[in-house]
Amino acid sequence: MNFRIFALLATIAPWPAYAAPLTFDAALRAARSTAPSLKASAIGVDAASAAADAAGRLPDPKASIAVESFPISGPLAFKPSRDDFTWVKLGLSQDFPNPAKRRAEIARARSNISAARAETGVEERSVAVGAAVGWINLAYAGKRMAALDEIAARLRRYVDTAPAALASGAARPAQTLSGRVALATLADRRSEQVAEADRARAELTRWTGDPDPEVTGAMPDISLDTGALQRALERHPTLAVIASQSDQNDAEVALARAGKRPDFGIDVAYQHRDPRFGDYVSAGVSMTLPFFSRHRQDPLIAAAQLQSVRTGARRDAARRALEADLAAALADHRMHHDQWERARDVLQPLAEQRVALETASFASGRASLADIIDAHVALADTTLTVIDREAAVATDAVRLKMTYLGDDQ
């Protein structure tokens, strides 16, 4: 098998299952090395590079064979051996496009390579964002399940005391049922997190290729350098794609302008006649005459220039969109961070304190079993709120870093 074909098949072949849980960095590495979309982009760069080898080359020479001056009427009709004007012509011609046209073709091929590389950069960041968000979603789904399990275990201890409380008269019959309802509600919420974990696991499989991914290790750094994000805007792959398109437009303009210059060609022919009359050799030079450029080349030049202006406007629009998206994302991140800190530093301690106070009151007979259950349900709500807000902050941070900084973070 050809080595290059084998190498290509090796890159497309599925990767083996991962034996160990994935850290955040390992998930990113796996996504960057196995994502099929990145392989497709890399092949696109190779294809553009391969096509560039043909840019600016001379056209293929043309060979011709013809029978000329063959008589079809008169006394010598269909008797070429008696006619001294009939011959067999063997010709060879070569066209020579003007140098400006060949240089423009080379520039266009190079800009095609740059465009393919820029599109690869965009895809790399998209893959990194997908893998990072999938890892975080799976990690926080696990944290939510663990928190619900802990609260349910604490609540179950009091629910198990319900028969004794009912027998002693410390609880009404209806209150003994509320504990079971609360546990069922917590179980429902845990089922939601199991489904969320399965969805996140499927998303992580999409990016990393791991058929059954599990996460491990520390959470990624969620601190942000706003200045670095803003400075990185000009290096964003989206703008690089449009810049490469601008280079393509410039090459098209140069190619259209080169059309106003003449191209040349050389023709060489050998004419064989009856041996009685002898053979001939002929040679000639041809040249295109762009006399009607006003209606042929000029419209093409104008169209290419307008495309270049259009691309410049699209680049300005893309830059503004990136700036607006960054500003909006930073605003959301600040909001989520403030909400997370409030939930972590205020709401969570208050919910824990309420459970502690109701527990003490229940022990002294001043609170009912229903009060204990309500406190634990509120604690579950608050705990999930804290985790949800922390997950939002982490998702914001990695999305911003991967989208705007890429590998420069």
Coordinates of C-alpha atoms in Angstrom, one line a residue:
M1 CA 0.0 0.0 0.0
N2 CA 1.2 3.5 -0.8
F3 CA 2.8 5.0 2.3
R4 CA 0.8 8.3 2.1
I5 CA -2.5 6.4 1.7
F6 CA -1.6 4.3 4.8
A7 CA -0.7 7.4 6.8
L8 CA -4.1 9.0 5.8
L9 CA -6.0 5.9 6.8
A10 CA -4.1 5.9 10.1
T11 CA -5.3 9.4 10.9
I12 CA -8.9 8.5 10.2
A13 CA -8.9 5.2 12.0
P14 CA -10.7 5.3 15.5
W15 CA -8.5 5.6 18.5
P16 CA -8.5 2.9 21.2
A17 CA -10.5 3.3 24.4
Y18 CA -8.9 5.3 27.2
A19 CA -7.9 3.4 30.2
A20 CA -7.9 6.2 32.8
P21 CA -10.1 9.1 33.6
L22 CA -9.4 12.3 31.8
T23 CA -8.0 15.4 33.5
F24 CA -9.0 18.8 32.0
D25 CA -5.7 19.1 30.1
A26 CA -5.8 15.5 29.0
A27 CA -9.3 16.0 27.5
L28 CA -8.1 19.0 25.6
R29 CA -5.1 17.1 24.2
A30 CA -7.2 14.2 23.2
A31 CA -9.7 16.5 21.4
R32 CA -6.9 18.3 19.5
S33 CA -5.3 15.0 18.4
T34 CA -8.4 13.0 17.6
A35 CA -11.3 15.3 16.5
P36 CA -12.3 14.3 13.0
S37 CA -13.1 17.9 12.1
L38 CA -9.5 18.9 12.8
K39 CA -8.2 16.0 10.7
A40 CA -10.5 17.2 7.9
S41 CA -9.1 20.8 8.3
A42 CA -5.5 19.5 8.2
I43 CA -6.3 17.6 5.0
G44 CA -7.7 20.8 3.6
V45 CA -4.4 22.5 4.2
D46 CA -2.5 19.6 2.6
A47 CA -4.8 19.8 -0.4
A48 CA -4.2 23.6 -0.8
S49 CA -0.5 23.0 -0.5
A50 CA -0.6 20.3 -3.1
A51 CA -2.6 22.5 -5.5
A52 CA -0.1 25.3 -5.0
D53 CA 2.6 23.3 -6.8
A54 CA 0.8 23.7 -10.0
A55 CA 0.2 27.5 -9.7
G56 CA 2.1 29.7 -12.1
R57 CA 3.3 26.7 -14.2
L58 CA 3.2 26.9 -18.0
P59 CA 0.2 25.2 -19.6
D60 CA 0.6 21.8 -21.1
P61 CA 2.0 21.9 -24.7
K62 CA -0.4 20.8 -27.4
A63 CA 0.3 18.4 -30.2
S64 CA -1.6 18.3 -33.4
I65 CA -1.9 16.2 -36.6
A66 CA -3.7 17.3 -39.7
V67 CA -4.1 16.6 -43.4
E68 CA -4.1 19.9 -45.3
S69 CA -5.0 20.8 -48.9
F70 CA -6.6 17.4 -49.6
P71 CA -8.4 17.7 -53.0
I72 CA -12.1 16.8 -53.0
S73 CA -13.1 18.2 -56.4
G74 CA -11.7 18.8 -59.8
P75 CA -9.7 16.4 -62.0
L76 CA -7.4 15.5 -59.0
A77 CA -10.2 14.9 -56.5
F78 CA -9.3 12.2 -54.0
K79 CA -5.9 11.7 -55.7
P80 CA -3.5 13.4 -53.3
S81 CA -0.5 11.5 -54.8
R82 CA -1.0 13.4 -58.0
D83 CA -1.4 16.8 -56.2
D84 CA 1.6 18.8 -55.0
F85 CA -0.3 20.8 -52.4
T86 CA -1.5 18.0 -50.1
W87 CA 0.6 17.3 -47.0
V88 CA 0.4 15.8 -43.5
K89 CA 1.1 18.3 -40.8
L90 CA 2.5 17.4 -37.3
G91 CA 2.5 20.4 -35.0
L92 CA 3.6 21.3 -31.5
S93 CA 2.5 24.5 -29.7
Q94 CA 3.2 26.0 -26.3
D95 CA 1.4 28.9 -24.7
F96 CA 3.3 31.4 -22.4
P97 CA 0.9 33.4 -20.1
N98 CA 2.4 36.7 -19.3
P99 CA 4.6 36.8 -16.1
A100 CA 2.1 39.0 -14.2
K101 CA -0.6 36.4 -14.6
R102 CA 1.7 33.6 -13.4
R103 CA 2.7 35.7 -10.4
A104 CA -1.0 36.3 -9.5
E105 CA -1.7 32.6 -9.8
I106 CA 1.1 31.9 -7.3
A107 CA -0.2 34.6 -4.9
R108 CA -3.7 33.2 -5.1
A109 CA -2.4 29.6 -4.3
R110 CA -0.5 30.9 -1.3
S111 CA -3.5 32.8 -0.1
N112 CA -5.6 29.6 -0.4
I113 CA -3.1 27.9 1.9
S114 CA -3.3 30.7 4.4
A115 CA -7.1 30.5 4.2
A116 CA -7.1 26.8 4.9
R117 CA -4.7 27.3 7.8
A118 CA -6.9 30.0 9.2
E119 CA -10.0 27.9 9.0
T120 CA -8.1 25.2 10.8
G121 CA -7.4 27.7 13.6
V122 CA -11.1 28.5 13.9
E123 CA -11.9 24.8 14.1
E124 CA -9.2 24.2 16.7
R125 CA -10.8 26.7 19.0
S126 CA -14.2 25.3 18.4
V127 CA -13.0 21.8 19.3
A128 CA -11.2 23.1 22.4
V129 CA -14.4 24.9 23.6
G130 CA -16.5 21.9 23.0
A131 CA -14.2 19.6 24.9
A132 CA -13.7 22.0 27.8
V133 CA -17.4 22.6 28.3
G134 CA -18.1 18.9 28.0
W135 CA -15.5 18.2 30.7
I136 CA -16.9 20.9 33.0
N137 CA -20.5 19.7 32.6
L138 CA -19.6 16.2 33.4
A139 CA -17.5 17.2 36.4
Y140 CA -20.2 19.4 37.9
A141 CA -22.9 16.8 37.3
G142 CA -20.9 14.5 39.5
K143 CA -20.6 17.2 42.1
R144 CA -24.3 17.8 42.1
M145 CA -25.0 14.1 42.5
A146 CA -22.5 13.8 45.4
A147 CA -24.1 16.8 47.1
L148 CA -27.6 15.4 46.7
D149 CA -26.5 12.0 48.0
E150 CA -25.0 13.6 51.1
I151 CA -28.1 15.7 51.9
A152 CA -30.4 12.7 51.2
A153 CA -28.3 10.6 53.7
R154 CA -28.6 13.3 56.3
L155 CA -32.3 13.6 55.8
R156 CA -32.9 9.9 55.8
R157 CA -31.7 9.7 59.4
Y158 CA -34.6 11.9 60.5
V159 CA -37.1 10.2 58.2
D160 CA -36.2 6.8 59.8
T161 CA -37.1 8.3 63.2
A162 CA -40.6 9.2 62.0
P163 CA -42.3 6.0 63.4
A164 CA -40.8 6.6 66.8
A165 CA -41.8 10.2 66.7
L166 CA -45.4 9.2 65.7
A167 CA -45.6 6.7 68.5
S168 CA -44.4 9.2 71.1
G169 CA -46.8 11.8 69.8
A170 CA -44.0 14.2 68.8
A171 CA -45.2 14.1 65.2
R172 CA -48.5 14.1 63.4
P173 CA -49.2 11.2 61.0
A174 CA -49.1 13.5 58.0
Q175 CA -45.7 14.8 59.0
T176 CA -44.2 11.3 58.7
L177 CA -45.2 11.3 55.0
S178 CA -43.5 14.6 54.1
G179 CA -40.1 13.0 54.7
R180 CA -40.7 10.3 52.2
V181 CA -42.0 12.9 49.7
A182 CA -38.8 15.0 50.2
L183 CA -36.6 12.0 49.6
A184 CA -38.5 11.1 46.5
T185 CA -38.0 14.7 45.3
L186 CA -34.3 14.5 45.9
A187 CA -34.2 11.2 44.0
D188 CA -35.9 12.9 41.1
R189 CA -33.4 15.7 41.1
R190 CA -30.6 13.2 41.2
S191 CA -32.0 11.4 38.2
E192 CA -31.9 14.7 36.4
Q193 CA -28.2 15.0 37.2
V194 CA -27.6 11.4 36.0
A195 CA -29.2 12.4 32.7
E196 CA -27.1 15.6 32.6
A197 CA -23.9 13.5 33.2
D198 CA -24.8 11.1 30.4
R199 CA -25.4 14.1 28.0
A200 CA -22.1 15.6 29.0
R201 CA -20.3 12.2 28.6
A202 CA -21.7 11.9 25.1
E203 CA -20.5 15.4 24.3
L204 CA -17.1 14.6 25.7
T205 CA -17.0 11.4 23.6
R206 CA -17.7 13.4 20.5
W207 CA -14.6 15.6 21.1
T208 CA -12.1 13.2 22.6
G209 CA -13.1 9.8 21.1
D210 CA -13.1 8.2 24.5
P211 CA -16.2 5.8 24.4
D212 CA -16.9 6.1 28.1
P213 CA -15.1 9.2 29.5
E214 CA -14.8 9.9 33.2
V215 CA -13.2 13.1 34.6
T216 CA -10.6 13.5 37.3
G217 CA -8.2 16.1 38.6
A218 CA -8.5 19.7 39.5
M219 CA -10.9 22.2 38.0
P220 CA -9.3 24.6 35.4
D221 CA -8.2 28.0 36.4
I222 CA -11.2 30.4 36.2
S223 CA -9.3 33.6 36.6
L224 CA -9.4 36.0 33.7
D225 CA -7.1 38.7 32.3
T226 CA -9.5 41.0 30.6
G227 CA -6.6 43.0 29.0
A228 CA -5.1 39.8 27.5
L229 CA -8.5 38.9 26.1
Q230 CA -9.0 42.3 24.5
R231 CA -5.4 42.3 23.1
A232 CA -5.9 38.9 21.6
L233 CA -8.9 40.0 19.5
E234 CA -6.7 41.0 16.5
R235 CA -5.2 37.5 16.5
H236 CA -8.5 35.8 16.5
P237 CA -8.8 33.1 13.8
T238 CA -12.0 34.5 12.5
L239 CA -10.2 37.7 11.5
A240 CA -7.4 35.6 10.1
V241 CA -9.8 33.8 7.8
I242 CA -11.2 37.1 6.5
A243 CA -7.6 38.5 6.1
S244 CA -6.7 35.4 4.0
Q245 CA -9.8 36.1 2.0
S246 CA -8.6 39.6 1.5
D247 CA -5.3 38.2 0.2
Q248 CA -7.3 36.0 -2.2
N249 CA -9.2 39.0 -3.4
D250 CA -6.0 40.9 -4.0
A251 CA -4.7 38.0 -6.0
E252 CA -7.9 38.0 -8.1
V253 CA -7.5 41.7 -8.7
A254 CA -3.9 41.2 -9.9
L255 CA -5.0 38.2 -12.1
A256 CA -7.8 40.3 -13.7
R257 CA -5.3 43.2 -14.3
A258 CA -2.9 40.7 -15.9
G259 CA -5.6 39.9 -18.4
K260 CA -4.9 43.3 -20.0
R261 CA -1.4 42.2 -20.9
P262 CA -0.8 40.0 -24.0
D263 CA 0.0 36.3 -23.7
F264 CA 2.3 34.6 -26.1
G265 CA 2.6 31.3 -27.8
I266 CA 5.0 29.4 -30.0
D267 CA 4.0 27.0 -32.8
V268 CA 6.3 24.6 -34.6
A269 CA 5.1 22.3 -37.4
Y270 CA 6.5 19.7 -39.7
Q271 CA 4.7 19.2 -43.1
H272 CA 5.2 16.0 -45.0
R273 CA 4.4 15.9 -48.7
D274 CA 4.9 13.4 -51.5
P275 CA 8.6 12.7 -51.8
R276 CA 8.5 14.2 -55.3
F277 CA 7.9 17.7 -53.8
G278 CA 9.8 17.6 -50.5
D279 CA 8.8 18.4 -46.9
Y280 CA 8.5 21.7 -45.0
V281 CA 9.1 23.0 -41.5
S282 CA 7.3 26.1 -40.2
A283 CA 7.5 28.0 -36.9
G284 CA 5.5 31.0 -35.6
V285 CA 4.7 33.1 -32.6
S286 CA 1.2 34.1 -31.5
M287 CA 0.1 36.8 -29.2
T288 CA -3.3 37.7 -27.7
L289 CA -4.6 41.2 -28.4
P290 CA -6.6 42.6 -25.5
F291 CA -8.1 45.3 -27.6
F292 CA -11.5 45.2 -26.0
S293 CA -10.5 45.4 -22.4
R294 CA -13.3 47.9 -21.7
H295 CA -15.9 45.2 -22.1
R296 CA -13.8 42.2 -21.1
Q297 CA -10.9 42.8 -18.6
D298 CA -12.1 46.0 -17.0
P299 CA -15.4 44.6 -15.7
L300 CA -13.5 41.7 -14.2
I301 CA -11.1 44.0 -12.6
A302 CA -13.9 46.1 -11.2
A303 CA -15.7 43.0 -9.8
A304 CA -12.5 41.8 -8.1
Q305 CA -11.9 45.2 -6.6
L306 CA -15.5 45.3 -5.3
Q307 CA -15.0 41.9 -3.7
S308 CA -11.9 43.2 -2.0
V309 CA -13.8 46.1 -0.6
R310 CA -16.6 43.8 0.5
T311 CA -14.1 41.6 2.3
G312 CA -12.7 44.6 4.1
A313 CA -16.2 45.6 5.3
R314 CA -16.8 42.0 6.4
R315 CA -13.6 42.1 8.4
D316 CA -14.7 45.3 10.2
A317 CA -18.1 43.8 10.9
A318 CA -16.5 40.6 12.2
R319 CA -14.1 42.7 14.5
R320 CA -17.1 44.6 15.9
A321 CA -19.0 41.4 16.5
L322 CA -16.1 39.9 18.3
E323 CA -15.7 43.0 20.5
A324 CA -19.4 43.0 21.3
D325 CA -19.4 39.2 22.0
L326 CA -16.4 39.6 24.3
A327 CA -17.9 42.6 26.2
A328 CA -21.2 40.7 26.6
A329 CA -19.5 37.5 27.7
L330 CA -17.4 39.4 30.3
A331 CA -20.5 41.1 31.6
D332 CA -22.2 37.7 32.0
H333 CA -19.1 36.3 33.7
R334 CA -19.0 39.2 36.2
M335 CA -22.7 38.6 37.0
H336 CA -22.2 34.9 37.4
H337 CA -19.2 35.4 39.6
D338 CA -21.0 37.8 41.9
Q339 CA -24.0 35.5 42.1
W340 CA -21.7 32.5 42.9
E341 CA -19.9 34.4 45.6
R342 CA -23.2 35.5 47.2
A343 CA -24.6 31.9 47.1
R344 CA -21.3 30.5 48.4
D345 CA -20.7 33.1 51.2
V346 CA -24.2 34.0 52.2
L347 CA -26.9 31.6 51.1
Q348 CA -25.0 28.4 51.7
P349 CA -23.9 29.3 55.3
L350 CA -27.5 30.5 56.1
A351 CA -29.0 27.2 54.8
E352 CA -26.5 25.2 56.9
Q353 CA -27.2 27.3 59.9
R354 CA -31.0 26.8 59.5
V355 CA -30.4 23.0 59.4
A356 CA -28.3 23.2 62.6
L357 CA -30.9 25.4 64.4
E358 CA -33.8 23.2 63.4
T359 CA -31.9 20.1 64.4
A360 CA -31.2 21.6 67.9
S361 CA -34.8 22.7 68.2
F362 CA -36.0 19.3 67.2
A363 CA -33.8 17.7 69.8
S364 CA -35.2 20.0 72.5
G365 CA -38.8 19.4 71.3
R366 CA -39.3 22.9 70.0
A367 CA -39.4 22.0 66.3
S368 CA -41.3 19.4 64.4
L369 CA -40.1 16.7 62.0
A370 CA -41.6 18.8 59.2
D371 CA -39.3 21.7 60.1
I372 CA -36.3 19.4 59.9
I373 CA -37.4 18.2 56.4
D374 CA -38.1 21.7 55.1
A375 CA -34.6 22.8 56.3
H376 CA -32.9 20.0 54.5
V377 CA -34.9 20.5 51.3
A378 CA -33.9 24.2 51.4
L379 CA -30.3 23.2 51.9
A380 CA -30.5 20.9 48.9
D381 CA -31.8 23.8 46.8
T382 CA -29.1 26.2 48.0
T383 CA -26.3 23.7 47.5
L384 CA -27.4 23.0 43.9
T385 CA -27.6 26.8 43.4
V386 CA -24.1 27.2 44.6
I387 CA -22.8 24.4 42.3
D388 CA -24.8 25.7 39.3
R389 CA -23.4 29.2 39.7
E390 CA -19.9 27.9 40.1
A391 CA -20.3 25.8 37.0
A392 CA -21.5 28.9 35.1
V393 CA -18.4 30.8 36.2
A394 CA -16.1 27.9 35.2
T395 CA -17.9 27.5 31.8
D396 CA -17.7 31.3 31.2
A397 CA -14.0 31.3 32.0
V398 CA -12.9 28.4 29.8
R399 CA -15.2 29.5 26.9
L400 CA -13.6 32.9 27.0
K401 CA -10.0 31.6 27.2
M402 CA -10.5 29.0 24.5
T403 CA -12.3 31.3 22.2
Y404 CA -10.1 34.4 22.4
L405 CA -6.7 33.1 23.7
G406 CA -6.5 29.6 22.3
D407 CA -3.1 28.1 23.0
D408 CA -1.8 31.5 24.1
Q409 CA -3.5 31.3 27.5

